[in-house]
mmCIF file of C-alpha atoms in Angstrom:
data_model
loop_
_atom_site.group_PDB
_atom_site.id
_atom_site.type_symbol
_atom_site.label_atom_id
_atom_site.label_comp_id
_atom_site.label_asym_id
_atom_site.label_seq_id
_atom_site.Cartn_x
_atom_site.Cartn_y
_atom_site.Cartn_z
ATOM 1 C CA ALA D 19 -71.507 40.462 -30.760
ATOM 2 C CA ASP D 20 -71.997 37.900 -27.836
ATOM 3 C CA ILE D 21 -68.428 38.299 -26.853
ATOM 4 C CA GLN D 22 -68.226 41.252 -24.311
ATOM 5 C CA ALA D 23 -64.564 41.095 -23.233
ATOM 6 C CA SER D 24 -61.552 38.822 -24.003
ATOM 7 C CA ALA D 25 -58.064 38.450 -22.962
ATOM 8 C CA VAL D 26 -54.763 36.601 -23.474
ATOM 9 C CA ILE D 27 -53.191 35.612 -20.241
ATOM 10 C CA SER D 28 -49.757 33.761 -19.327
ATOM 11 C CA THR D 29 -50.699 30.853 -17.177
ATOM 12 C CA ASP D 30 -49.100 32.856 -14.188
ATOM 13 C CA GLY D 31 -51.620 35.513 -14.568
ATOM 14 C CA LEU D 32 -49.990 38.130 -16.580
ATOM 15 C CA VAL D 33 -52.346 39.801 -19.039
ATOM 16 C CA MET D 34 -50.440 40.020 -22.344
ATOM 17 C CA ALA D 35 -53.336 41.607 -24.334
ATOM 18 C CA SER D 36 -57.044 42.433 -23.477
ATOM 19 C CA ILE D 37 -60.191 44.092 -24.422
ATOM 20 C CA LEU D 38 -62.021 44.549 -21.280
ATOM 21 C CA SER D 39 -64.876 46.519 -20.058
ATOM 22 C CA SER D 40 -64.237 49.418 -17.854
ATOM 23 C CA ASP D 41 -65.518 47.727 -14.949
ATOM 24 C CA MET D 42 -63.084 44.728 -15.060
ATOM 25 C CA ASP D 43 -59.685 45.088 -13.532
ATOM 26 C CA GLU D 44 -56.971 43.495 -15.927
ATOM 27 C CA ASP D 45 -54.798 42.278 -12.858
ATOM 28 C CA ARG D 46 -57.703 40.462 -11.386
ATOM 29 C CA VAL D 47 -59.074 38.960 -14.507
ATOM 30 C CA GLY D 48 -55.487 37.748 -14.812
ATOM 31 C CA ALA D 49 -55.225 36.112 -11.351
ATOM 32 C CA MET D 50 -58.505 34.876 -11.614
ATOM 33 C CA ALA D 51 -58.053 32.951 -14.859
ATOM 34 C CA ALA D 52 -54.736 31.567 -13.594
ATOM 35 C CA ALA D 53 -56.155 30.321 -10.818
ATOM 36 C CA MET D 54 -59.252 28.749 -12.390
ATOM 37 C CA LEU D 55 -57.231 27.053 -14.735
ATOM 38 C CA SER D 56 -54.855 25.487 -12.279
ATOM 39 C CA LEU D 57 -57.833 24.445 -10.472
ATOM 40 C CA GLY D 58 -59.554 22.863 -13.635
ATOM 41 C CA GLU D 59 -56.033 21.276 -14.576
ATOM 42 C CA ARG D 60 -55.803 19.457 -11.247
ATOM 43 C CA THR D 61 -59.415 18.408 -11.290
ATOM 44 C CA SER D 62 -59.201 16.892 -14.561
ATOM 45 C CA GLN D 63 -55.811 14.925 -13.698
ATOM 46 C CA GLU D 64 -57.344 13.733 -10.288
ATOM 47 C CA LEU D 65 -60.616 12.474 -11.699
ATOM 48 C CA GLY D 66 -58.951 10.800 -14.691
ATOM 49 C CA ARG D 67 -60.331 12.930 -17.493
ATOM 50 C CA GLY D 68 -56.697 13.580 -18.957
ATOM 51 C CA ASP D 69 -55.211 16.835 -19.995
ATOM 52 C CA LEU D 70 -57.736 19.894 -19.613
ATOM 53 C CA GLU D 71 -59.070 21.575 -22.682
ATOM 54 C CA GLN D 72 -60.961 24.257 -21.311
ATOM 55 C CA VAL D 73 -62.809 25.601 -18.322
ATOM 56 C CA LEU D 74 -66.405 27.105 -18.448
ATOM 57 C CA VAL D 75 -68.190 29.166 -15.929
ATOM 58 C CA LYS D 76 -71.905 29.905 -16.397
ATOM 59 C CA GLY D 77 -73.305 32.717 -14.255
ATOM 60 C CA GLU D 78 -76.901 34.415 -14.492
ATOM 61 C CA GLN D 79 -75.394 37.131 -16.755
ATOM 62 C CA GLY D 80 -73.407 35.083 -18.985
ATOM 63 C CA TYR D 81 -70.351 32.778 -19.324
ATOM 64 C CA VAL D 82 -66.613 32.771 -18.964
ATOM 65 C CA LEU D 83 -64.587 30.506 -20.947
ATOM 66 C CA MET D 84 -60.781 29.793 -20.775
ATOM 67 C CA THR D 85 -58.772 27.480 -23.046
ATOM 68 C CA HIS D 86 -55.172 26.935 -23.340
ATOM 69 C CA ALA D 87 -53.296 28.808 -26.462
ATOM 70 C CA GLY D 88 -50.175 26.862 -26.243
ATOM 71 C CA PRO D 89 -48.269 25.680 -23.083
ATOM 72 C CA ASN D 90 -48.055 28.918 -21.135
ATOM 73 C CA THR D 91 -50.929 30.920 -22.548
ATOM 74 C CA VAL D 92 -54.715 31.026 -22.005
ATOM 75 C CA VAL D 93 -57.547 32.918 -23.938
ATOM 76 C CA THR D 94 -60.283 34.138 -21.510
ATOM 77 C CA VAL D 95 -63.692 35.194 -23.078
ATOM 78 C CA VAL D 96 -66.567 36.804 -21.387
ATOM 79 C CA THR D 97 -69.726 36.314 -23.095
ATOM 80 C CA THR D 98 -73.637 37.226 -22.756
ATOM 81 C CA ALA D 99 -76.164 34.691 -21.211
ATOM 82 C CA SER D 100 -77.967 34.483 -24.697
ATOM 83 C CA ALA D 101 -74.571 33.471 -26.628
ATOM 84 C CA LYS D 102 -74.366 30.525 -28.709
ATOM 85 C CA LEU D 103 -71.992 28.488 -26.992
ATOM 86 C CA GLY D 104 -71.065 26.393 -30.219
ATOM 87 C CA LEU D 105 -70.050 29.226 -32.040
ATOM 88 C CA ILE D 106 -68.179 30.830 -29.403
ATOM 89 C CA PHE D 107 -66.084 27.369 -28.645
ATOM 90 C CA LEU D 108 -65.258 27.417 -32.550
ATOM 91 C CA ASP D 109 -64.239 31.080 -32.562
ATOM 92 C CA VAL D 110 -62.283 30.451 -29.414
ATOM 93 C CA LYS D 111 -60.603 27.469 -30.699
ATOM 94 C CA ARG D 112 -59.681 29.235 -33.950
ATOM 95 C CA ALA D 113 -58.364 32.051 -31.927
ATOM 96 C CA ALA D 114 -56.379 29.754 -29.449
ATOM 97 C CA GLU D 115 -54.713 28.002 -32.457
ATOM 98 C CA ALA D 116 -53.685 31.172 -34.175
ATOM 99 C CA ILE D 117 -52.350 32.849 -30.887
ATOM 100 C CA SER D 118 -50.276 29.546 -29.916
ATOM 101 C CA LYS D 119 -48.394 29.855 -33.346
ATOM 102 C CA ILE D 120 -47.478 33.321 -32.210
ATOM 103 C CA MET D 121 -46.462 32.557 -28.807
#
C-alpha cells in the first residue's frame, strides 16, 4: 500500500515495464533513474564504498528507491512518506532477484 509507483528500467534509461501514476512521464522516470544510478555508482566507487547496491532519495512527499536487478536492469520504486523502509527494502530486494532471473 505504501508503494505508489514502480518501474523496471534498463541502465541506459529504457522503461521495460511500469506502473506509474498519470502525472509521471515514463521516459522522464527512465532517464532520471539511469542518471541517478550512474552517479551513485561513480560516487560509491570514488569514495571506496564498493559496488553500488541501491540509491535512496528522500523528499517531503516520500521516497524513491533504485536497486539493480541484474547487470543491466534497475527496479525503481516510489513510496509514501510514511512507508516502512525495512519492508520496502525487503520487497524490492525480492522483486529484483526475481527480475534478474528473467532478464
